[in-house]
Tab-separated table of C-alpha atoms and ligand atoms in Angstrom:
chain	number	residue	atom	x	y	z
A	1	MET	CA	0.000	0.000	0.000
A	2	LEU	CA	2.798	2.358	0.982
A	3	VAL	CA	4.724	1.522	-2.150
A	4	LEU	CA	1.565	2.059	-4.221
A	5	HIS	CA	1.078	5.433	-2.579
A	6	MET	CA	4.674	6.386	-3.319
A	7	ILE	CA	4.381	5.340	-6.953
A	8	LEU	CA	1.118	7.305	-7.396
A	9	TRP	CA	2.738	10.351	-5.818
A	10	LEU	CA	5.781	10.021	-8.027
A	11	ASN	CA	3.649	9.685	-11.147
A	12	ALA	CA	1.727	12.831	-10.248
A	13	PHE	CA	5.012	14.586	-9.483
A	14	ILE	CA	6.688	13.551	-12.729
A	15	SER	CA	3.681	14.379	-14.929
A	16	TYR	CA	3.268	17.799	-13.289
A	17	HIS	CA	6.910	18.572	-13.873
A	18	THR	CA	6.940	17.197	-17.384
A	19	GLU	CA	4.015	19.477	-18.268
A	20	THR	CA	5.695	22.437	-16.622
A	21	VAL	CA	8.991	21.695	-18.329
A	22	MET	CA	7.259	21.466	-21.693
A	23	SER	CA	5.369	24.702	-21.173
A	24	THR	CA	8.316	26.718	-19.840
A	25	THR	CA	11.413	25.391	-21.572
A	26	GLN	CA	10.855	27.405	-24.726
A	27	PHE	CA	10.112	30.557	-22.734
A	28	SER	CA	13.135	30.100	-20.490
A	29	SER	CA	15.653	29.346	-23.172
A	30	GLU	CA	14.549	32.449	-25.086
A	31	SER	CA	14.401	34.752	-22.089
A	32	ARG	CA	17.302	33.631	-19.968
A	33	GLY	CA	20.871	32.679	-20.614
A	34	GLN	CA	22.946	30.005	-19.044
A	35	TYR	CA	26.566	29.412	-18.208
A	36	LYS	CA	28.780	26.413	-17.706
A	37	ALA	CA	29.756	25.193	-14.252
A	38	LYS	CA	32.343	22.592	-13.300
A	39	ALA	CA	30.943	19.484	-11.620
A	40	TYR	CA	31.401	15.800	-10.849
A	41	ALA	CA	28.795	13.449	-12.281
A	42	ALA	CA	28.023	9.749	-12.489
A	43	ALA	CA	27.196	8.560	-16.009
A	44	SER	CA	25.480	5.377	-14.819
A	45	ALA	CA	24.778	3.358	-11.678
A	46	LYS	CA	28.065	1.549	-12.120
A	47	SER	CA	30.296	4.449	-13.196
A	48	PRO	CA	32.566	6.317	-10.828
A	49	LEU	CA	31.917	10.039	-10.426
A	50	ALA	CA	34.039	11.985	-12.936
A	51	PRO	CA	34.684	15.620	-13.921
A	52	THR	CA	32.246	17.258	-16.314
A	53	THR	CA	30.614	20.595	-17.071
A	54	ILE	CA	26.927	21.312	-16.567
A	55	PRO	CA	24.626	24.183	-17.506
A	56	ARG	CA	23.411	26.564	-14.796
A	57	ARG	CA	20.845	29.256	-15.459
A	58	ASP	CA	21.887	32.899	-15.241
A	59	PRO	CA	20.318	34.261	-12.066
A	60	GLY	CA	16.809	35.663	-12.560
A	61	GLU	CA	15.291	38.439	-10.473
A	62	HIS	CA	14.453	36.154	-7.504
A	63	ASP	CA	17.631	34.052	-7.739
A	64	VAL	CA	20.844	33.861	-5.749
A	65	GLN	CA	24.043	32.638	-7.396
A	66	ILE	CA	26.424	30.910	-4.991
A	67	GLU	CA	30.058	29.904	-5.341
A	68	ILE	CA	30.076	26.527	-3.587
A	69	LEU	CA	32.809	26.239	-0.945
A	70	PHE	CA	31.900	22.913	0.719
A	71	CYS	CA	29.422	20.148	-0.022
A	72	GLY	CA	28.719	17.234	2.316
A	73	ILE	CA	28.381	13.648	1.109
A	74	CYS	CA	25.073	12.158	2.247
A	75	HIS	CA	24.264	8.453	2.044
A	76	SER	CA	21.289	9.527	-0.099
A	77	ASP	CA	23.829	10.675	-2.720
A	78	LEU	CA	25.181	7.138	-2.764
A	79	HIS	CA	21.695	5.545	-2.932
A	80	GLN	CA	20.751	7.865	-5.800
A	81	VAL	CA	23.998	7.597	-7.777
A	82	ARG	CA	23.807	3.809	-7.590
A	83	ASN	CA	20.089	3.858	-8.435
A	84	GLU	CA	19.217	1.953	-5.256
A	85	TRP	CA	15.723	3.426	-4.781
A	86	SER	CA	13.188	1.656	-6.984
A	87	GLY	CA	10.627	4.457	-6.375
A	88	ILE	CA	12.971	7.299	-7.393
A	89	PRO	CA	14.819	6.221	-10.535
A	90	THR	CA	18.050	8.091	-11.262
A	91	VAL	CA	18.390	10.191	-14.409
A	92	TYR	CA	21.981	10.208	-15.712
A	93	PRO	CA	24.267	12.019	-15.778
A	94	CYS	CA	23.643	12.550	-12.062
A	95	VAL	CA	25.372	15.347	-10.135
A	96	PRO	CA	24.570	14.679	-6.466
A	97	GLY	CA	25.051	16.922	-3.440
A	98	HIS	CA	22.470	18.616	-1.209
A	99	GLU	CA	24.573	19.812	1.704
A	100	ILE	CA	25.824	23.036	0.191
A	101	VAL	CA	27.520	26.038	1.741
A	102	GLY	CA	29.154	28.852	-0.157
A	103	ARG	CA	29.454	32.542	-0.867
A	104	VAL	CA	26.946	34.642	-2.764
A	105	THR	CA	28.370	35.951	-6.046
A	106	LYS	CA	25.316	37.560	-7.644
A	107	VAL	CA	21.699	38.288	-6.731
A	108	GLY	CA	18.625	39.131	-8.811
A	109	SER	CA	16.964	42.547	-8.574
A	110	ALA	CA	14.113	41.286	-6.346
A	111	VAL	CA	16.372	39.536	-3.832
A	112	THR	CA	16.264	41.165	-0.391
A	113	LYS	CA	17.894	38.771	2.093
A	114	PHE	CA	21.293	38.230	0.433
A	115	LYS	CA	24.012	40.306	-1.189
A	116	PRO	CA	27.282	39.352	-2.895
A	117	GLY	CA	29.873	38.250	-0.361
A	118	ASP	CA	27.385	36.754	2.135
A	119	LEU	CA	27.708	33.169	3.286
A	120	ALA	CA	24.714	31.122	2.161
A	121	ALA	CA	23.566	27.517	2.208
A	122	VAL	CA	21.271	25.228	0.230
A	123	GLY	CA	19.830	21.897	1.280
A	124	CYS	CA	17.695	19.259	-0.405
A	125	LEU	CA	15.037	21.584	-1.861
A	126	VAL	CA	15.344	24.283	-4.517
A	127	ASP	CA	11.691	24.971	-5.357
A	128	SER	CA	8.042	24.238	-4.539
A	129	ASP	CA	4.709	25.673	-5.684
A	130	GLY	CA	4.409	28.050	-2.713
A	131	ASN	CA	0.593	27.827	-2.723
A	132	CYS	CA	-0.426	24.449	-1.401
A	133	HIS	CA	-1.343	23.630	2.206
A	134	GLU	CA	2.104	22.173	2.797
A	135	CYS	CA	3.943	25.255	1.547
A	136	GLN	CA	1.577	27.526	3.478
A	137	ALA	CA	2.395	25.501	6.591
A	138	GLY	CA	6.138	25.905	5.956
A	139	LEU	CA	6.466	22.223	5.050
A	140	GLU	CA	7.846	22.618	1.522
A	141	GLN	CA	9.337	19.118	1.733
A	142	PHE	CA	5.812	17.681	1.435
A	143	CYS	CA	4.672	19.967	-1.413
A	144	PRO	CA	3.450	17.738	-4.267
A	145	HIS	CA	5.356	20.008	-6.654
A	146	MET	CA	8.621	20.437	-4.797
A	147	THR	CA	11.903	20.296	-6.708
A	148	LEU	CA	14.804	18.444	-5.161
A	149	THR	CA	18.305	19.869	-5.511
A	150	TYR	CA	19.289	17.042	-7.839
A	151	ASN	CA	17.525	14.434	-9.961
A	152	SER	CA	14.277	16.459	-10.157
A	153	PRO	CA	12.914	17.863	-13.421
A	154	ASP	CA	14.470	21.299	-14.012
A	155	VAL	CA	11.726	23.727	-15.070
A	156	HIS	CA	14.263	26.357	-16.151
A	157	LEU	CA	16.693	24.498	-18.363
A	158	GLY	CA	14.945	21.191	-19.032
A	159	GLY	CA	16.507	17.885	-18.049
A	160	VAL	CA	17.042	17.373	-14.336
A	161	THR	CA	18.443	19.509	-11.562
A	162	TYR	CA	22.126	19.156	-10.710
A	163	GLY	CA	23.394	19.193	-7.133
A	164	GLY	CA	26.278	20.566	-5.155
A	165	TYR	CA	29.294	18.575	-6.373
A	166	SER	CA	29.944	21.650	-8.470
A	167	ASP	CA	31.632	25.052	-8.282
A	168	SER	CA	28.399	27.059	-8.338
A	169	ILE	CA	24.623	26.870	-8.141
A	170	VAL	CA	21.706	29.219	-8.782
A	171	VAL	CA	18.742	28.938	-6.418
A	172	LYS	CA	15.515	30.843	-5.777
A	173	GLU	CA	15.978	33.098	-2.742
A	174	HIS	CA	13.284	31.391	-0.654
A	175	PHE	CA	15.346	28.178	-0.657
A	176	VAL	CA	18.641	29.816	0.333
A	177	LEU	CA	19.550	29.760	4.034
A	178	GLY	CA	21.604	32.153	6.112
A	179	VAL	CA	24.707	30.756	7.860
A	180	PRO	CA	25.655	31.760	11.435
A	181	SER	CA	29.013	33.526	11.223
A	182	ASN	CA	30.595	31.780	14.247
A	183	LEU	CA	30.598	28.258	12.746
A	184	ASN	CA	33.237	26.360	10.753
A	185	ILE	CA	31.721	26.173	7.272
A	186	ALA	CA	33.146	22.753	6.339
A	187	GLY	CA	31.147	21.404	9.284
A	188	VAL	CA	28.096	23.535	8.462
A	189	ALA	CA	27.534	21.899	5.062
A	190	PRO	CA	26.200	18.589	6.509
A	191	LEU	CA	23.675	20.486	8.629
A	192	LEU	CA	21.715	21.170	5.451
A	193	CYS	CA	20.590	17.535	5.249
A	194	ALA	CA	21.929	15.440	8.133
A	195	GLY	CA	21.223	18.323	10.522
A	196	ILE	CA	17.675	19.192	9.570
A	197	THR	CA	16.659	15.543	9.023
A	198	THR	CA	17.454	14.744	12.647
A	199	TYR	CA	16.472	18.085	14.218
A	200	SER	CA	12.986	18.172	12.669
A	201	PRO	CA	11.600	14.864	14.037
A	202	MET	CA	13.083	15.593	17.459
A	203	ARG	CA	11.201	18.884	17.606
A	204	HIS	CA	8.060	17.254	16.240
A	205	TRP	CA	8.088	14.449	18.830
A	206	GLY	CA	8.937	16.715	21.748
A	207	VAL	CA	12.499	15.708	22.588
A	208	THR	CA	13.344	17.767	25.659
A	209	LYS	CA	15.043	17.615	29.041
A	210	GLY	CA	14.211	14.450	30.944
A	211	LYS	CA	13.280	12.319	27.892
A	212	LYS	CA	15.093	9.087	27.092
A	213	VAL	CA	16.122	9.152	23.433
A	214	GLY	CA	17.709	6.425	21.317
A	215	VAL	CA	19.730	6.972	18.145
A	216	VAL	CA	20.214	3.966	15.877
A	217	GLY	CA	23.243	4.059	13.549
A	218	LEU	CA	26.163	6.380	14.270
A	219	GLY	CA	26.704	7.745	10.768
A	220	GLY	CA	26.258	11.221	9.306
A	221	LEU	CA	22.643	11.568	10.448
A	222	GLY	CA	23.135	9.599	13.657
A	223	HIS	CA	25.999	11.704	14.966
A	224	MET	CA	23.981	14.896	14.384
A	225	ALA	CA	21.039	13.305	16.196
A	226	VAL	CA	23.255	12.644	19.218
A	227	LYS	CA	24.439	16.262	19.261
A	228	PHE	CA	20.883	17.637	19.037
A	229	ALA	CA	19.350	15.255	21.595
A	230	HIS	CA	22.179	16.106	23.998
A	231	ALA	CA	21.779	19.865	23.408
A	232	LEU	CA	18.019	19.527	23.995
A	233	GLY	CA	18.779	18.032	27.402
A	234	SER	CA	17.637	14.444	26.963
A	235	HIS	CA	19.278	11.199	28.096
A	236	VAL	CA	20.833	9.818	24.889
A	237	VAL	CA	21.571	6.180	24.107
A	238	VAL	CA	23.383	5.256	20.885
A	239	PHE	CA	22.768	1.889	19.213
A	240	THR	CA	25.626	0.904	16.965
A	241	THR	CA	26.847	-2.174	15.126
A	242	SER	CA	30.409	-0.803	15.351
A	243	PRO	CA	32.017	-1.353	18.791
A	244	ASN	CA	34.898	0.924	17.767
A	245	LYS	CA	32.521	3.923	17.687
A	246	LYS	CA	31.720	3.696	21.404
A	247	GLU	CA	34.184	6.358	22.592
A	248	ASP	CA	33.167	8.733	19.848
A	249	ALA	CA	29.500	8.295	20.750
A	250	LEU	CA	30.225	9.306	24.350
A	251	ARG	CA	32.341	12.256	23.206
A	252	LEU	CA	29.530	13.412	20.883
A	253	GLY	CA	27.107	13.552	23.815
A	254	ALA	CA	25.709	10.057	24.368
A	255	ASP	CA	25.069	8.965	27.967
A	256	ASP	CA	25.161	5.280	27.089
A	257	VAL	CA	26.129	3.114	24.116
A	258	VAL	CA	24.588	-0.243	23.193
A	259	ILE	CA	26.172	-2.660	20.746
A	260	SER	CA	22.980	-3.548	18.925
A	261	ARG	CA	24.064	-7.072	17.990
A	262	ASN	CA	24.385	-7.907	21.719
A	263	THR	CA	20.931	-9.100	22.851
A	264	ASP	CA	21.792	-8.876	26.568
A	265	GLN	CA	22.688	-5.211	26.201
A	266	MET	CA	19.516	-4.593	24.181
A	267	SER	CA	17.201	-6.316	26.668
A	268	LYS	CA	18.287	-3.995	29.482
A	269	HIS	CA	16.417	-1.167	27.735
A	270	VAL	CA	13.049	-2.858	27.064
A	271	ASP	CA	9.999	-0.560	27.604
A	272	SER	CA	12.091	2.483	28.464
A	273	PHE	CA	12.438	4.947	25.564
A	274	ASP	CA	10.264	7.974	24.867
A	275	PHE	CA	11.664	8.362	21.365
A	276	ILE	CA	14.025	6.502	19.037
A	277	LEU	CA	15.423	7.871	15.793
A	278	ASP	CA	16.456	5.184	13.323
A	279	ALA	CA	19.080	6.505	10.891
A	280	VAL	CA	20.284	3.223	9.406
A	281	SER	CA	20.928	3.119	5.670
A	282	ALA	CA	20.603	-0.659	5.242
A	283	GLU	CA	18.139	-3.453	5.918
A	284	HIS	CA	17.844	-4.312	9.653
A	285	ASP	CA	15.308	-5.503	12.230
A	286	ILE	CA	13.276	-2.567	13.556
A	287	ASN	CA	11.215	-4.781	15.892
A	288	ALA	CA	14.263	-5.023	18.116
A	289	TYR	CA	13.884	-1.259	18.679
A	290	ILE	CA	10.076	-1.065	18.839
A	291	GLN	CA	10.111	-3.234	21.953
A	292	LEU	CA	12.448	-0.774	23.651
A	293	LEU	CA	9.762	1.961	23.575
A	294	ARG	CA	7.699	2.702	26.666
A	295	ARG	CA	3.910	3.225	26.477
A	296	ASP	CA	3.111	5.833	23.809
A	297	GLY	CA	6.754	5.928	22.747
A	298	ASN	CA	7.597	6.664	19.134
A	299	ILE	CA	10.212	5.375	16.749
A	300	THR	CA	10.810	7.554	13.700
A	301	LEU	CA	12.558	6.225	10.628
A	302	VAL	CA	14.776	8.606	8.714
A	303	GLY	CA	17.077	5.967	7.224
A	304	ALA	CA	15.899	4.973	3.771
A	305	PRO	CA	16.863	1.445	2.736
A	306	ASP	CA	14.888	0.401	-0.326
A	307	LYS	CA	13.677	-2.938	1.055
A	308	PRO	CA	10.466	-2.685	3.162
A	309	HIS	CA	10.747	-3.432	6.893
A	310	ASP	CA	8.846	-6.247	8.606
A	311	VAL	CA	6.886	-4.748	11.508
A	312	SER	CA	5.375	-6.633	14.432
A	313	ALA	CA	1.804	-5.360	14.951
A	314	LEU	CA	1.636	-6.844	18.425
A	315	SER	CA	4.604	-4.967	19.788
A	316	LEU	CA	3.109	-1.712	18.510
A	317	LEU	CA	-0.412	-2.216	19.825
A	318	PHE	CA	0.351	-3.579	23.284
A	319	LYS	CA	1.886	-0.333	24.474
A	320	ARG	CA	0.198	2.004	21.986
A	321	ARG	CA	3.629	2.591	20.498
A	322	SER	CA	3.918	4.357	17.167
A	323	LEU	CA	6.142	4.090	14.148
A	324	SER	CA	6.600	7.011	11.796
A	325	GLY	CA	8.861	8.533	9.196
A	326	SER	CA	10.273	11.974	8.611
A	327	LEU	CA	11.646	13.738	5.542
A	328	ILE	CA	14.262	16.501	5.908
A	329	GLY	CA	12.412	19.654	7.090
A	330	GLY	CA	10.844	22.861	5.772
A	331	ILE	CA	12.814	25.989	4.943
A	332	ALA	CA	11.833	27.968	8.052
A	333	GLU	CA	12.691	25.028	10.294
A	334	THR	CA	16.027	24.572	8.496
A	335	GLN	CA	16.876	28.194	9.299
A	336	GLU	CA	15.747	27.609	12.899
A	337	MET	CA	18.066	24.572	13.066
A	338	LEU	CA	21.016	26.578	11.680
A	339	ASP	CA	20.376	29.333	14.220
A	340	PHE	CA	20.139	26.707	16.989
A	341	CYS	CA	23.532	25.381	15.833
A	342	GLY	CA	24.959	28.910	15.881
A	343	LYS	CA	23.717	29.420	19.426
A	344	HIS	CA	24.934	26.035	20.725
A	345	ASN	CA	28.102	25.977	18.606
A	346	ILE	CA	27.096	22.758	16.824
A	347	THR	CA	28.574	21.570	13.527
A	348	ALA	CA	29.113	18.146	11.989
A	349	ASP	CA	32.347	16.258	12.651
A	350	VAL	CA	33.821	16.199	9.166
A	351	GLU	CA	36.602	14.601	7.179
A	352	VAL	CA	37.414	17.253	4.580
A	353	ILE	CA	38.372	15.766	1.210
A	354	PRO	CA	39.229	17.080	-2.241
A	355	ILE	CA	36.649	16.168	-4.872
A	356	GLN	CA	39.183	13.883	-6.559
A	357	LYS	CA	38.715	11.496	-3.578
A	358	VAL	CA	34.947	11.275	-3.915
A	359	ASN	CA	34.840	7.696	-5.227
A	360	GLU	CA	37.069	6.487	-2.401
A	361	ALA	CA	34.753	8.313	0.022
A	362	TYR	CA	31.735	6.481	-1.438
A	363	GLU	CA	33.427	3.128	-0.807
A	364	ARG	CA	34.093	4.070	2.793
A	365	LEU	CA	30.539	5.372	3.225
A	366	SER	CA	29.114	2.087	2.022
A	367	SER	CA	31.080	0.249	4.715
A	368	ALA	CA	30.055	2.622	7.571
A	369	ASP	CA	33.621	3.962	7.813
A	370	VAL	CA	33.251	7.755	8.086
A	371	LYS	CA	33.915	10.014	11.071
A	372	TYR	CA	31.245	11.239	10.686
A	373	ARG	CA	30.616	13.088	7.437
A	374	PHE	CA	32.727	13.741	4.360
A	375	SER	CA	32.749	17.407	3.388
A	376	ILE	CA	34.175	18.160	-0.062
A	377	ASP	CA	36.429	21.209	-0.263
A	378	MET	CA	35.230	22.602	-3.565
A	379	ALA	CA	38.399	24.656	-4.083
A	380	SER	CA	39.806	21.338	-5.325
A	381	LEU	CA	37.483	21.518	-8.329
A	382	LYS	CA	39.153	24.718	-9.573
A	383	SER	CA	42.302	22.824	-10.543
A	384	GLN	CA	40.309	20.154	-12.391
B	401	NAP	P1	25.761	6.870	6.904
B	401	NAP	O1	26.624	8.016	7.296
B	401	NAP	O2	26.274	5.851	5.962
B	401	NAP	O3	25.269	6.164	8.277
B	401	NAP	C1	24.480	5.027	8.293
B	401	NAP	C2	24.825	4.214	9.542
B	401	NAP	O4	23.924	3.095	9.573
B	401	NAP	C3	26.190	3.597	9.549
B	401	NAP	O5	27.197	4.463	9.986
B	401	NAP	C4	26.011	2.432	10.493
B	401	NAP	O6	26.104	2.880	11.845
B	401	NAP	C5	24.572	2.007	10.250
B	401	NAP	N1	24.527	0.825	9.363
B	401	NAP	C6	25.001	0.721	8.112
B	401	NAP	N2	24.772	-0.512	7.615
B	401	NAP	C7	24.091	-1.190	8.591
B	401	NAP	C8	23.552	-2.499	8.695
B	401	NAP	N3	23.655	-3.374	7.683
B	401	NAP	N4	22.907	-2.844	9.844
B	401	NAP	C9	22.802	-1.980	10.863
B	401	NAP	N5	23.314	-0.731	10.836
B	401	NAP	C10	23.954	-0.338	9.719
B	401	NAP	O7	24.386	7.392	6.252
B	401	NAP	P2	23.611	8.780	6.476
B	401	NAP	O8	24.080	9.767	5.479
B	401	NAP	O9	23.607	9.096	7.910
B	401	NAP	O10	22.149	8.343	5.996
B	401	NAP	C11	21.445	7.329	6.678
B	401	NAP	C12	20.169	6.995	5.927
B	401	NAP	O11	19.284	8.113	6.001
B	401	NAP	C13	20.357	6.714	4.433
B	401	NAP	O12	19.492	5.663	4.059
B	401	NAP	C14	19.919	8.016	3.769
B	401	NAP	O13	19.447	7.860	2.468
B	401	NAP	C15	18.797	8.421	4.698
B	401	NAP	N6	18.440	9.841	4.666
B	401	NAP	C16	17.136	10.150	4.863
B	401	NAP	C17	16.756	11.466	4.902
B	401	NAP	C18	15.332	11.811	5.196
B	401	NAP	O14	14.908	12.924	4.884
B	401	NAP	N7	14.582	10.922	5.806
B	401	NAP	C19	17.699	12.477	4.712
B	401	NAP	C20	19.029	12.110	4.531
B	401	NAP	C21	19.404	10.793	4.521
B	401	NAP	P3	26.837	2.007	12.973
B	401	NAP	O15	28.243	1.773	12.462
B	401	NAP	O16	26.796	2.886	14.166
B	401	NAP	O17	26.042	0.744	13.161
B	402	ZN	ZN1	20.938	13.893	2.455
């Protein structure tokens, strides 16, 4: 049923965009120019990422042009590049990257919040219809007509949108975020996806002081979740399959660490959690976590393996537990999260790499070997 729903939604999404692309492409190409940007793209699910050039539109009156300084590597980039999501087929060439931070180089005449020289950031969304209930509620991520930063139909230039593994990007002002000036920008980039994806469900489910919160999977999302849950004052327990991450988990703010393959350690926490955030990128047993929730506890999935989970109805209904999902966050909440990070001095723990190491980074990401997010220094693309 869920899969059916997703396919219907995708069909509606694709046909809306195809119609819009067809009706606006001619207009756009006549009325607006474009320029070439340097980028890294995958030509197929099996190809490594390689240097290329891509078209970017010249900024229009509501647009902000950004020189990209850093771009984080999200596991979603890997899923998409390798075409691992059956519901969201990849269009090649694919330029991934939705954790973007950079400096404004040009703004359109109607832009009011940014000027050249400002730091600015872009996450997973670059457009939405602005009129629907979701947009009106500040939940652009659920707009039926939203445009993702990459692999979404591009209404301006045709084809699909291209992401942040590039030296520049042009984005409508509403989707550009302000960056607190006190933070290290290499570590800010991952906040634009890993940050908001973990912050948003914690706010939604009322993570506060005195709550017991579990974080499953200490990767890019998971380590941000630990930082936020700790900053919000809750008691944080990390569940990891990697015993060698224990010390890091404690340093990041966890109060306790459970090796999830150890059933004795798991059973000590039965019926005790108010909230668990599951940020695992691969197939795993979520029932093992559902039974750790107390009455009315919630487990939210943000990890997105393609294969459906098996869920035990009985363990949900006996304690009125709930299971839900969460998708990134709206634009206003993303700005709120960035401001929260500015106030609490929170950034991602990053391994900064040149873009030439991106394929090596993907291999390490697929074996859960990152501490805890790769951030690409885009200056390395200049020499390409
Ligand atoms: P990541 O850095 O690769 O972290 C994933 C973590 O999952 C790993 O570090 C590992 O943690 C754990 N893990 C990996 N394989 C596992 C397995 N077979 N069994 C159990 N645990 C395993 O990935 P990420 O960038 O944080 O992304 C995580 C997931 O969230 C991806 O599926 C991504 O597509 C999705 N995502 C969703 C949204 C959204 O809006 N909902 C946004 C961004 C990303 P341990 O070593 O600690 O076990
Ligand atoms: Zn992401």
